[in-house]
Tab-separated table of C-alpha atoms in Angstrom:
chain	number	residue	atom	x	y	z
A	1208	MET	CA	-45.571	54.632	-137.381
A	1209	SER	CA	-44.397	52.598	-134.419
A	1210	ASP	CA	-40.826	53.954	-134.395
A	1211	ASN	CA	-40.358	55.285	-130.883
A	1212	SER	CA	-36.730	56.293	-131.280
A	1213	GLN	CA	-37.286	59.980	-131.886
A	1214	THR	CA	-35.239	62.017	-129.407
A	1215	SER	CA	-37.829	64.743	-128.832
A	1216	PRO	CA	-40.834	63.507	-126.833
A	1217	ARG	CA	-43.760	62.320	-128.934
A	1218	PHE	CA	-46.205	62.475	-126.013
A	1219	GLY	CA	-46.616	64.621	-122.939
A	1220	PRO	CA	-47.396	63.327	-119.440
A	1221	ALA	CA	-51.131	64.180	-119.592
A	1222	THR	CA	-53.766	65.296	-122.121
A	1223	GLY	CA	-57.510	65.136	-122.813
A	1224	ILE	CA	-59.528	62.821	-125.039
A	1225	GLY	CA	-61.412	65.201	-127.325
A	1226	SER	CA	-64.872	66.485	-126.459
A	1227	LEU	CA	-65.677	69.220	-123.930
A	1228	PRO	CA	-68.979	70.780	-122.817
A	1229	GLY	CA	-70.002	74.232	-124.043
A	1230	ASP	CA	-69.929	75.953	-127.422
A	1231	ASP	CA	-67.153	78.558	-127.192
A	1232	ALA	CA	-64.159	77.394	-129.245
A	1233	ARG	CA	-61.776	80.066	-127.937
A	1234	GLU	CA	-62.630	79.312	-124.306
A	1235	ALA	CA	-62.182	75.560	-124.887
A	1236	VAL	CA	-58.784	75.937	-126.569
A	1237	LYS	CA	-57.658	78.436	-123.927
A	1238	THR	CA	-58.536	75.904	-121.192
A	1239	VAL	CA	-56.767	73.030	-122.946
A	1240	THR	CA	-53.578	74.920	-123.812
A	1241	GLY	CA	-53.436	76.421	-120.317
A	1242	THR	CA	-53.863	73.042	-118.610
A	1243	PHE	CA	-51.657	70.882	-120.840
A	1244	GLU	CA	-48.737	73.154	-121.632
A	1245	ASP	CA	-46.680	70.234	-122.966
A	1246	PHE	CA	-49.410	68.153	-124.681
A	1247	PRO	CA	-52.432	70.239	-125.770
A	1248	TYR	CA	-55.093	68.928	-128.147
A	1249	LEU	CA	-57.738	70.318	-130.482
A	1250	PRO	CA	-61.006	70.146	-128.490
A	1251	GLU	CA	-64.396	69.153	-129.920
A	1252	LEU	CA	-67.625	70.861	-128.832
A	1253	PRO	CA	-70.603	68.655	-129.792
A	1254	ALA	CA	-73.076	70.879	-127.864
A	1255	ARG	CA	-73.009	73.238	-130.867
A	1256	GLY	CA	-75.145	70.712	-132.757
A	1257	PRO	CA	-74.940	68.361	-135.779
A	1258	GLY	CA	-71.586	68.773	-137.485
A	1259	ALA	CA	-69.772	69.478	-134.227
A	1260	ASP	CA	-70.482	65.944	-132.994
A	1261	MET	CA	-67.802	63.282	-133.395
A	1262	ILE	CA	-69.343	61.624	-136.486
A	1263	GLY	CA	-70.421	64.844	-138.215
A	1264	ARG	CA	-67.062	66.524	-137.659
A	1265	THR	CA	-65.180	63.636	-139.270
A	1266	ALA	CA	-67.794	63.295	-142.049
A	1267	GLY	CA	-67.016	66.934	-142.877
A	1268	MET	CA	-63.367	65.959	-143.481
A	1269	LEU	CA	-64.189	63.286	-146.087
A	1270	VAL	CA	-62.992	63.814	-149.662
A	1271	GLU	CA	-65.532	63.261	-152.494
A	1272	LEU	CA	-68.039	61.773	-150.042
A	1273	TYR	CA	-70.646	63.916	-148.332
A	1274	ALA	CA	-73.028	63.293	-145.460
A	1275	ARG	CA	-76.206	64.941	-144.279
A	1276	VAL	CA	-78.306	64.632	-141.136
A	1277	GLU	CA	-81.415	62.430	-141.320
A	1278	PRO	CA	-83.732	61.610	-138.372
A	1279	SER	CA	-81.847	58.298	-138.007
A	1280	GLY	CA	-78.358	59.876	-138.088
A	1281	TRP	CA	-75.724	60.840	-140.645
A	1282	ARG	CA	-76.318	59.527	-144.177
A	1283	LEU	CA	-74.096	59.685	-147.265
A	1284	GLY	CA	-75.446	61.822	-150.127
A	1285	ASP	CA	-74.386	63.089	-153.556
A	1286	ARG	CA	-73.205	66.602	-152.832
A	1287	PRO	CA	-72.058	68.805	-149.972
A	1288	GLY	CA	-75.134	70.268	-148.271
A	1289	ARG	CA	-75.772	72.571	-145.356
A	1290	ASP	CA	-74.636	69.982	-142.785
A	1291	THR	CA	-71.244	69.397	-144.444
A	1292	LYS	CA	-70.661	73.159	-144.759
A	1293	ARG	CA	-71.549	73.694	-141.104
A	1294	ALA	CA	-69.176	70.910	-139.963
A	1295	ARG	CA	-66.341	72.431	-141.986
A	1296	ALA	CA	-67.076	75.947	-140.729
A	1297	TRP	CA	-66.936	74.830	-137.089
A	1298	LEU	CA	-63.698	72.948	-137.662
A	1299	GLY	CA	-62.265	76.117	-139.235
A	1300	GLU	CA	-63.359	78.119	-136.182
A	1301	ASP	CA	-61.656	75.589	-133.891
A	1302	LEU	CA	-58.446	75.718	-135.920
A	1303	ASP	CA	-58.470	79.532	-135.771
A	1304	ALA	CA	-58.666	79.334	-131.964
A	1305	LEU	CA	-55.941	76.675	-131.826
A	1306	GLU	CA	-53.646	78.816	-133.971
A	1307	GLU	CA	-54.280	81.837	-131.721
A	1308	PHE	CA	-53.410	80.044	-128.475
A	1309	THR	CA	-50.421	78.021	-129.732
A	1310	GLN	CA	-48.264	80.863	-131.100
A	1311	GLY	CA	-44.638	79.754	-130.787
A	1312	TYR	CA	-45.597	76.348	-129.357
A	1313	GLU	CA	-43.193	73.490	-130.011
A	1314	GLY	CA	-44.023	69.985	-128.874
A	1315	PRO	CA	-46.652	67.271	-129.199
A	1316	LEU	CA	-50.159	68.381	-130.213
A	1317	LYS	CA	-53.058	65.914	-130.533
A	1318	VAL	CA	-55.878	66.026	-133.072
A	1319	GLN	CA	-58.771	63.542	-133.154
A	1320	ALA	CA	-60.946	62.016	-135.871
A	1321	VAL	CA	-63.260	59.019	-135.960
A	1322	GLY	CA	-61.510	55.897	-137.252
A	1323	PRO	CA	-62.686	53.981	-140.346
A	1324	TRP	CA	-64.659	51.253	-138.532
A	1325	THR	CA	-66.611	53.371	-136.070
A	1326	LEU	CA	-67.360	55.694	-138.989
A	1327	ALA	CA	-68.544	52.747	-141.137
A	1328	ALA	CA	-70.771	51.582	-138.258
A	1329	ALA	CA	-72.281	55.059	-137.751
A	1330	LEU	CA	-72.702	56.455	-141.271
A	1331	GLU	CA	-75.641	55.253	-143.348
A	1332	LEU	CA	-75.804	54.379	-147.021
A	1333	ARG	CA	-78.665	55.783	-149.113
A	1334	ASN	CA	-80.782	52.706	-148.250
A	1335	GLY	CA	-80.484	53.517	-144.536
A	1336	GLU	CA	-78.179	50.604	-143.654
A	1337	ALA	CA	-74.737	51.210	-142.174
A	1338	VAL	CA	-71.795	51.598	-144.559
A	1339	LEU	CA	-70.443	48.605	-142.623
A	1340	SER	CA	-72.991	46.379	-144.406
A	1341	ASP	CA	-71.196	46.850	-147.750
A	1342	ALA	CA	-67.523	45.819	-148.055
A	1343	GLY	CA	-66.912	48.021	-151.114
A	1344	ALA	CA	-68.513	51.056	-149.490
A	1345	SER	CA	-66.419	50.472	-146.352
A	1346	ARG	CA	-63.240	50.463	-148.488
A	1347	ASP	CA	-64.280	53.664	-150.272
A	1348	LEU	CA	-65.063	55.336	-146.958
A	1349	ALA	CA	-61.648	54.410	-145.496
A	1350	ALA	CA	-59.906	55.791	-148.613
A	1351	SER	CA	-61.907	59.037	-148.438
A	1352	LEU	CA	-61.145	59.379	-144.726
A	1353	ALA	CA	-57.426	58.804	-145.322
A	1354	GLU	CA	-57.330	61.564	-147.937
A	1355	GLY	CA	-59.338	63.928	-145.714
A	1356	LEU	CA	-57.017	63.300	-142.769
A	1357	ARG	CA	-53.954	63.941	-144.936
A	1358	LEU	CA	-55.354	67.397	-145.762
A	1359	HIS	CA	-56.382	68.047	-142.141
A	1360	LEU	CA	-52.938	67.126	-140.762
A	1361	ALA	CA	-51.284	69.393	-143.339
A	1362	GLU	CA	-53.584	72.269	-142.324
A	1363	VAL	CA	-52.844	71.819	-138.609
A	1364	GLY	CA	-49.116	71.647	-139.410
A	1365	ARG	CA	-49.367	74.898	-141.379
A	1366	ARG	CA	-51.162	76.699	-138.543
A	1367	VAL	CA	-48.956	75.363	-135.721
A	1368	PRO	CA	-45.601	74.857	-137.467
A	1369	GLY	CA	-43.715	73.926	-134.273
A	1370	ALA	CA	-46.121	71.107	-133.410
A	1371	ARG	CA	-45.301	67.421	-133.605
A	1372	ILE	CA	-48.797	66.216	-134.406
A	1373	VAL	CA	-50.245	63.123	-132.737
A	1374	LEU	CA	-53.211	61.685	-134.662
A	1375	GLN	CA	-55.886	60.025	-132.511
A	1376	LEU	CA	-58.395	57.750	-134.256
A	1377	ASP	CA	-61.546	57.293	-132.167
A	1378	GLU	CA	-62.739	53.690	-132.500
A	1379	PRO	CA	-65.328	53.002	-129.744
A	1380	SER	CA	-67.188	50.591	-132.090
A	1381	LEU	CA	-64.101	48.577	-133.083
A	1382	THR	CA	-64.762	45.624	-130.761
A	1383	ALA	CA	-68.444	45.494	-131.826
A	1384	VAL	CA	-67.381	45.477	-135.511
A	1385	LEU	CA	-64.966	42.589	-134.876
A	1386	ARG	CA	-67.604	40.606	-132.964
A	1387	GLY	CA	-70.563	41.221	-135.267
A	1388	GLN	CA	-72.448	43.235	-132.633
A	1389	VAL	CA	-73.336	46.343	-134.667
A	1390	ARG	CA	-77.127	46.471	-135.053
A	1391	SER	CA	-78.867	46.798	-138.416
A	1392	ALA	CA	-81.221	49.712	-139.177
A	1393	SER	CA	-84.250	47.634	-138.098
A	1394	GLY	CA	-82.536	46.710	-134.835
A	1395	TYR	CA	-83.662	43.085	-135.295
A	1396	ARG	CA	-80.338	41.715	-136.470
A	1397	THR	CA	-76.646	42.556	-136.400
A	1398	HIS	CA	-74.155	43.072	-139.215
A	1399	ARG	CA	-71.718	40.233	-139.859
A	1400	ALA	CA	-68.371	40.423	-138.074
A	1401	VAL	CA	-65.670	41.932	-140.283
A	1402	ASP	CA	-62.610	39.761	-140.872
A	1403	ARG	CA	-59.706	40.801	-138.615
A	1404	GLN	CA	-57.290	41.134	-141.531
A	1405	VAL	CA	-59.686	43.483	-143.328
A	1406	VAL	CA	-60.066	45.544	-140.131
A	1407	GLU	CA	-56.287	45.705	-139.682
A	1408	ALA	CA	-55.643	46.664	-143.315
A	1409	ALA	CA	-58.067	49.621	-143.239
A	1410	LEU	CA	-56.687	50.879	-139.921
A	1411	ARG	CA	-53.132	50.532	-141.218
A	1412	ASP	CA	-53.986	52.487	-144.393
A	1413	VAL	CA	-55.698	55.311	-142.515
A	1414	ALA	CA	-52.999	55.525	-139.826
A	1415	GLY	CA	-50.383	55.446	-142.598
A	1416	VAL	CA	-51.348	58.939	-143.820
A	1417	HIS	CA	-49.402	60.330	-140.847
A	1418	GLY	CA	-46.161	58.794	-142.149
A	1419	ASP	CA	-43.710	58.477	-139.270
A	1420	GLY	CA	-45.908	60.594	-136.990
A	1421	PRO	CA	-47.407	59.011	-133.873
A	1422	VAL	CA	-50.904	57.518	-134.176
A	1423	VAL	CA	-53.110	56.619	-131.192
A	1424	VAL	CA	-56.309	54.577	-131.309
A	1425	HIS	CA	-58.842	55.520	-128.634
A	1426	SER	CA	-61.724	53.402	-127.359
A	1427	CYS	CA	-63.542	53.756	-124.063
A	1428	ALA	CA	-65.484	50.515	-124.728
A	1429	PRO	CA	-64.635	47.267	-122.912
A	1430	ASP	CA	-62.227	44.699	-124.436
A	1431	VAL	CA	-60.022	47.012	-126.483
A	1432	PRO	CA	-58.178	44.741	-128.980
A	1433	PHE	CA	-54.634	45.659	-127.876
A	1434	ALA	CA	-52.963	42.801	-129.778
A	1435	LEU	CA	-54.670	43.746	-133.064
A	1436	LEU	CA	-53.704	47.410	-132.618
A	1437	ARG	CA	-50.090	46.429	-131.992
A	1438	ARG	CA	-50.117	44.444	-135.247
A	1439	VAL	CA	-51.451	47.522	-137.048
A	1440	GLY	CA	-48.400	49.353	-135.674
A	1441	VAL	CA	-50.056	52.236	-133.811
A	1442	THR	CA	-47.797	54.175	-131.451
A	1443	GLY	CA	-50.281	54.343	-128.584
A	1444	VAL	CA	-53.607	53.013	-127.289
A	1445	SER	CA	-56.028	55.234	-125.349
A	1446	PHE	CA	-58.562	53.454	-123.118
A	1447	ASP	CA	-60.749	53.586	-120.000
A	1448	PHE	CA	-58.439	52.200	-117.321
A	1449	SER	CA	-61.354	51.133	-115.084
A	1450	LEU	CA	-62.462	48.570	-117.713
A	1451	LEU	CA	-59.180	46.623	-117.645
A	1452	THR	CA	-59.218	43.192	-116.013
A	1453	GLU	CA	-56.356	40.891	-115.070
A	1454	ARG	CA	-57.166	39.047	-118.324
A	1455	ASP	CA	-55.586	42.020	-120.105
A	1456	ASP	CA	-52.290	41.815	-118.173
A	1457	ASP	CA	-50.349	39.834	-120.778
A	1458	VAL	CA	-51.305	42.017	-123.747
A	1459	ILE	CA	-50.659	45.205	-121.739
A	1460	GLY	CA	-47.245	43.914	-120.639
A	1461	GLU	CA	-46.348	42.959	-124.212
A	1462	ALA	CA	-47.535	46.353	-125.476
A	1463	VAL	CA	-45.406	48.284	-122.975
A	1464	GLU	CA	-42.340	46.133	-123.623
A	1465	GLY	CA	-42.884	46.608	-127.376
A	1466	GLY	CA	-42.823	50.406	-126.960
A	1467	THR	CA	-46.574	51.093	-127.222
A	1468	ARG	CA	-47.637	54.216	-125.304
A	1469	LEU	CA	-50.574	53.744	-122.925
A	1470	LEU	CA	-52.952	56.688	-122.675
A	1471	ALA	CA	-54.574	55.588	-119.431
A	1472	GLY	CA	-58.045	57.034	-118.812
A	1473	VAL	CA	-58.096	57.247	-115.019
A	1474	VAL	CA	-60.290	60.321	-114.376
A	1475	PRO	CA	-64.086	59.804	-114.768
A	1476	GLY	CA	-65.703	61.531	-117.757
A	1477	THR	CA	-68.827	62.735	-115.953
A	1478	ASP	CA	-69.306	64.766	-112.768
A	1479	THR	CA	-68.174	62.997	-109.628
A	1480	ALA	CA	-66.033	63.623	-106.562
A	1481	LEU	CA	-62.364	63.352	-107.512
A	1482	SER	CA	-59.882	61.569	-105.260
A	1483	ASP	CA	-56.452	63.054	-104.624
A	1484	PRO	CA	-54.245	62.950	-107.768
A	1485	ALA	CA	-52.009	60.186	-106.338
A	1486	GLY	CA	-55.132	58.069	-105.703
A	1487	SER	CA	-56.213	58.432	-109.342
A	1488	VAL	CA	-53.018	56.752	-110.595
A	1489	MET	CA	-52.766	54.144	-107.836
A	1490	GLY	CA	-54.247	51.520	-110.193
A	1491	VAL	CA	-51.534	52.256	-112.751
A	1492	ARG	CA	-48.807	51.720	-110.142
A	1493	THR	CA	-50.513	48.485	-109.010
A	1494	LEU	CA	-50.674	47.229	-112.612
A	1495	TRP	CA	-46.968	47.999	-113.039
A	1496	ARG	CA	-46.079	45.979	-109.951
A	1497	ARG	CA	-48.289	43.095	-111.058
A	1498	LEU	CA	-46.578	43.037	-114.453
A	1499	GLY	CA	-43.127	43.238	-112.871
A	1500	LEU	CA	-42.284	46.307	-114.967
A	1501	HIS	CA	-39.597	48.778	-113.896
A	1502	PRO	CA	-41.138	51.841	-112.137
A	1503	GLY	CA	-38.785	54.089	-114.107
A	1504	LEU	CA	-40.649	53.047	-117.275
A	1505	LEU	CA	-43.912	54.562	-116.043
A	1506	THR	CA	-43.470	58.095	-117.303
A	1507	GLU	CA	-41.925	56.851	-120.562
A	1508	ALA	CA	-44.894	54.560	-121.189
A	1509	VAL	CA	-47.971	56.281	-119.707
A	1510	THR	CA	-49.918	59.461	-120.493
A	1511	VAL	CA	-52.730	60.288	-118.035
A	1512	THR	CA	-56.141	61.191	-119.529
A	1513	PRO	CA	-59.833	61.254	-118.632
A	1514	ALA	CA	-61.594	57.902	-119.170
A	1515	CYS	CA	-63.504	59.285	-122.162
A	1516	GLY	CA	-64.622	62.557	-123.709
A	1517	LEU	CA	-66.059	65.173	-121.346
A	1518	ALA	CA	-69.046	66.356	-123.430
A	1519	GLY	CA	-71.471	64.991	-120.814
A	1520	ALA	CA	-69.790	66.791	-117.899
A	1521	SER	CA	-70.519	70.232	-116.487
A	1522	PRO	CA	-68.066	72.919	-117.665
A	1523	GLU	CA	-66.749	73.316	-114.126
A	1524	TYR	CA	-66.141	69.577	-113.686
A	1525	ALA	CA	-64.515	69.341	-117.140
A	1526	ARG	CA	-61.985	72.020	-116.182
A	1527	ARG	CA	-61.287	70.265	-112.859
A	1528	ALA	CA	-60.951	66.855	-114.528
A	1529	LEU	CA	-58.363	68.151	-117.028
A	1530	ALA	CA	-56.358	69.861	-114.280
A	1531	HIS	CA	-56.618	66.676	-112.198
A	1532	CYS	CA	-55.063	64.661	-115.076
A	1533	ALA	CA	-52.086	67.041	-115.156
A	1534	ARG	CA	-51.614	66.774	-111.365
A	1535	ALA	CA	-52.013	62.964	-111.391
A	1536	ALA	CA	-49.319	62.719	-114.083
A	1537	ARG	CA	-46.972	64.809	-111.916
A	1538	SER	CA	-47.659	62.460	-108.995
A	1539	LEU	CA	-46.758	59.473	-111.181
A	1540	ALA	CA	-43.509	61.132	-112.243
A	1541	ASP	CA	-42.565	62.223	-108.700
A	1542	ASN	CA	-43.348	58.903	-107.084
A	1543	PRO	CA	-43.420	56.003	-109.577
A	1544	GLU	CA	-43.012	53.326	-106.856
């Protein structure tokens, strides 16, 4: 998983995170493949409704576990219902569009799914509590997710045979799980912190379904556990660059020197005025200087992305933000100093 010795590039210079505004799968894939010619991804369109959202989409991939929408959120049930079928149908629609717009494509292609711990924090058991509250249920969920992802990766590989697939696991709740900050159903207490070794083992098992393929963990929450993710052996970490502090310098430096790819979220995820592309990556150059890293390493170590998904942005801003990432990455390559 963390073998970075492959001669063909495993990552492109810029890509997106996952979600986009709107509900037209073909338009979304056309935008993504047109903007990131050397690192497209399979977009997610949560505006379509339950089942197209991050949790529902991944719940639809589970094997022998099924979820349905309740007023409180997604809850595990006994059989596949309307919500599961809808999630699977939308994913099929998205894959059809991806196949159409990637004819003949060869290179890295990113797909996203929710990781085991954010999923365990978001999905409910039949009693209404989070799966996270039950160690056995959390294990079963991770195993079901791993099997579902194995099938999903095989399907993407069949549809885009020239692709070198990058698997992104979305784990915005990972830090809260480790710190015991995930709230119970009542909201009056929090679930116990999960032991770090248990967290690592589940992530390692789920990431392991991709074999030697690159796996990225994404979180746009503060305090991303870089050291833990390096121990798991992921190939890259995707994060909101604006949330880094100088406290993170040592772990970032160690990650880069250990060959971990940084997917640096430098472009805001919601509508705002965008600086010039060089200005967007100025913080990355500053970090490099502070760490005493060689400027020539920048393009080998960094992929430029938005800070988070773009579901909350206007369609026009989302298109501009993606294009801005591509231009900022070119600026980094042209002038790493």
